[in-house]
Structure formats: C-alpha cells, structure tokens
Short mmCIF file of C-alpha atoms in Angstrom, two decimals:
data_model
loop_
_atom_site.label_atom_id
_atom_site.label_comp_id
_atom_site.label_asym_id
_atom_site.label_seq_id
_atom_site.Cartn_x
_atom_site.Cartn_y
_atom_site.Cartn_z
CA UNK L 1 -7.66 7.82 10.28
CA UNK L 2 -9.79 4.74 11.07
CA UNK L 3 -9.75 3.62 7.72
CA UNK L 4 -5.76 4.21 7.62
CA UNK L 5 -5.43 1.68 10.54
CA UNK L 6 -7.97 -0.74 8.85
CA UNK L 7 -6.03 -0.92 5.63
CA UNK L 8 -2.89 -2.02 7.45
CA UNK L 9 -4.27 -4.69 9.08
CA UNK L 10 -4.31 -7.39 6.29
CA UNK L 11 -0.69 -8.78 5.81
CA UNK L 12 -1.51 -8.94 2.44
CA UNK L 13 -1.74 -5.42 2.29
CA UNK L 14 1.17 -4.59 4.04
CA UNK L 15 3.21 -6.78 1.90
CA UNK L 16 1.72 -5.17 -1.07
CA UNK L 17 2.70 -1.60 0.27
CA UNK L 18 6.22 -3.06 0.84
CA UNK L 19 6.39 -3.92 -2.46
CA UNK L 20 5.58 -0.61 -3.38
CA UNK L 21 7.76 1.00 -1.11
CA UNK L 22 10.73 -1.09 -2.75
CA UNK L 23 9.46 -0.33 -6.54
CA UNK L 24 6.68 2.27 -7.12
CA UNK L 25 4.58 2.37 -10.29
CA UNK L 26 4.08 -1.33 -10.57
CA UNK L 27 0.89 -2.92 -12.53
CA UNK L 28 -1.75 -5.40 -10.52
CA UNK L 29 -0.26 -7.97 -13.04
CA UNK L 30 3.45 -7.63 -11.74
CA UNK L 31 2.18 -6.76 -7.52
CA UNK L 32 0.67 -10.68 -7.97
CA UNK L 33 3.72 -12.15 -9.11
CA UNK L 34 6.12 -9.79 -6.59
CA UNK L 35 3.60 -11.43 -3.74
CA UNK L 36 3.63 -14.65 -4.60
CA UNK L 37 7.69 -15.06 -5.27
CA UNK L 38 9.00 -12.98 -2.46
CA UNK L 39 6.21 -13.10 0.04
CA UNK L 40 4.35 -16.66 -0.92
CA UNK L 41 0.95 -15.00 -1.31
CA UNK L 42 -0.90 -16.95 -3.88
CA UNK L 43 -3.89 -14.84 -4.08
CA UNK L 44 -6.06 -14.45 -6.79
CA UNK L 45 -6.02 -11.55 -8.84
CA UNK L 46 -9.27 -10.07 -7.80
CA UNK L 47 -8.21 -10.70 -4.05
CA UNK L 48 -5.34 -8.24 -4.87
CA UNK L 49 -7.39 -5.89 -6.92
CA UNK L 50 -9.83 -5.67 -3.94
CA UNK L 51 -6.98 -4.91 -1.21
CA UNK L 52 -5.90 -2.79 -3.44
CA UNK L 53 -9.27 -0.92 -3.87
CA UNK L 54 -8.72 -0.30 0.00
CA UNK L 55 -5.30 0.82 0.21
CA UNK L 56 -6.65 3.13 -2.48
CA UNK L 57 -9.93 3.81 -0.26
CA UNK L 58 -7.75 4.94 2.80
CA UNK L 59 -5.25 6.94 0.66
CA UNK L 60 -1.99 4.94 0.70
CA UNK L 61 -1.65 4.44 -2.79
CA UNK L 62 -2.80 6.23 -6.20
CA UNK L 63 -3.06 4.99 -9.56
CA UNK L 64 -2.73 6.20 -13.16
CA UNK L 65 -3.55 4.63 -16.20
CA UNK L 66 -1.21 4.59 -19.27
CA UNK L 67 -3.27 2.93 -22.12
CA UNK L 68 -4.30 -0.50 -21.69
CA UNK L 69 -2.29 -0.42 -18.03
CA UNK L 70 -3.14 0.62 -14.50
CA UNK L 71 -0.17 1.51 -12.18
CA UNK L 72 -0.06 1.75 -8.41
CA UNK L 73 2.09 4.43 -6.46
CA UNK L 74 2.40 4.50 -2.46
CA UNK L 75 1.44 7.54 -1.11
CA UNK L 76 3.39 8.04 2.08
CA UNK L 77 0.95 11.21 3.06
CA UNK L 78 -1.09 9.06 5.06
CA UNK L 79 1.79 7.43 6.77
CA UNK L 80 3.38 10.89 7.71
CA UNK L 81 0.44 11.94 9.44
CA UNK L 82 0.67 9.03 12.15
CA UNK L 83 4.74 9.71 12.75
CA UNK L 84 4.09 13.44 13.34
CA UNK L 85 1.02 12.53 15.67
CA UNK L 86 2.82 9.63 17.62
CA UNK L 87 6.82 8.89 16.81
CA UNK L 88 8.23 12.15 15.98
CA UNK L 89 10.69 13.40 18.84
CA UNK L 90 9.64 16.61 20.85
CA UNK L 91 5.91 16.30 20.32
CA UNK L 92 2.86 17.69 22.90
CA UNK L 93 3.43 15.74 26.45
CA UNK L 94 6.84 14.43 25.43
CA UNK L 95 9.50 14.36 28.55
CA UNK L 96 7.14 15.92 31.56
#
C-alpha cells in the first residue's frame, strides 16, 4: 500500500488520474494535451510517460495496446481498498 500512497503524491499524477476518472481509455498523446489545457501542466511527454509508469507500478491504471496506440484505464481496485480500510461507515473500532 506504500507504493499506492507514493503514487498519489505528485499533483501531476493526481491530475492525470482525474483525467482518467472523467474519460478512461485515453492515449499518452491526448493525457498531455488534457493536462496542459485544463490543468496548465506543461510537462514533457516523457515526464508523463514516467508518472505514468508509476501509477501503473502501484496499480491505479492499466494499459492496452491497439496497434500503433497505447491506452490508459484507471483502475479503481487500489482505491477501494483504502475506503473499505479507513472511510467506509461501520468498520472495526467505529462508534465505541
């Protein structure tokens, strides 16, 4: 779970899970331009590929390739995990 904290530390990353989270299935190609019109991240491509490369690391997204093109999908397992530990009602210790 270390890792799963680590990857949401960068804004950059966050942003680029919020983009996913709004559109899945989106190329590196069109997560750069999403970044840099709605969020004013002008990093470079490989910047993105490498936060990528850890949101992929710590399991919050997946990607497929379709010919020539790579897409990226959020994987919400990873985020489920932490609301049943810490934010879903009625859990261990809860109330006493």
């Amino acid at each position: 779970m270390a890792d799963l904290f680590e990857a949401l530390v960068a804004p950059a990353r966050r942003a680029i899970l919020d983009e996913l989270c709004e559109r899945d299935g989106q190329t590196l190609f069109e997560i750069c331009a999403r970044l840099a019109m709605k969020h004013g991240l002008n990093h470079t491509r490989q910047a993105i590929s490498q936060h990528l490369d850890v949101l992929e690391a710590a399991g919050l997204i997946s990607t497929r390739r379709e010919g020539r093109y790579k897409f990226h999908d959020l994987n919400k397992a990873p985020l489920s995990a932490i609301v049943d530990r810490w934010l879903k009602p009625g859990r261990k210790g809860e109330g006493s």
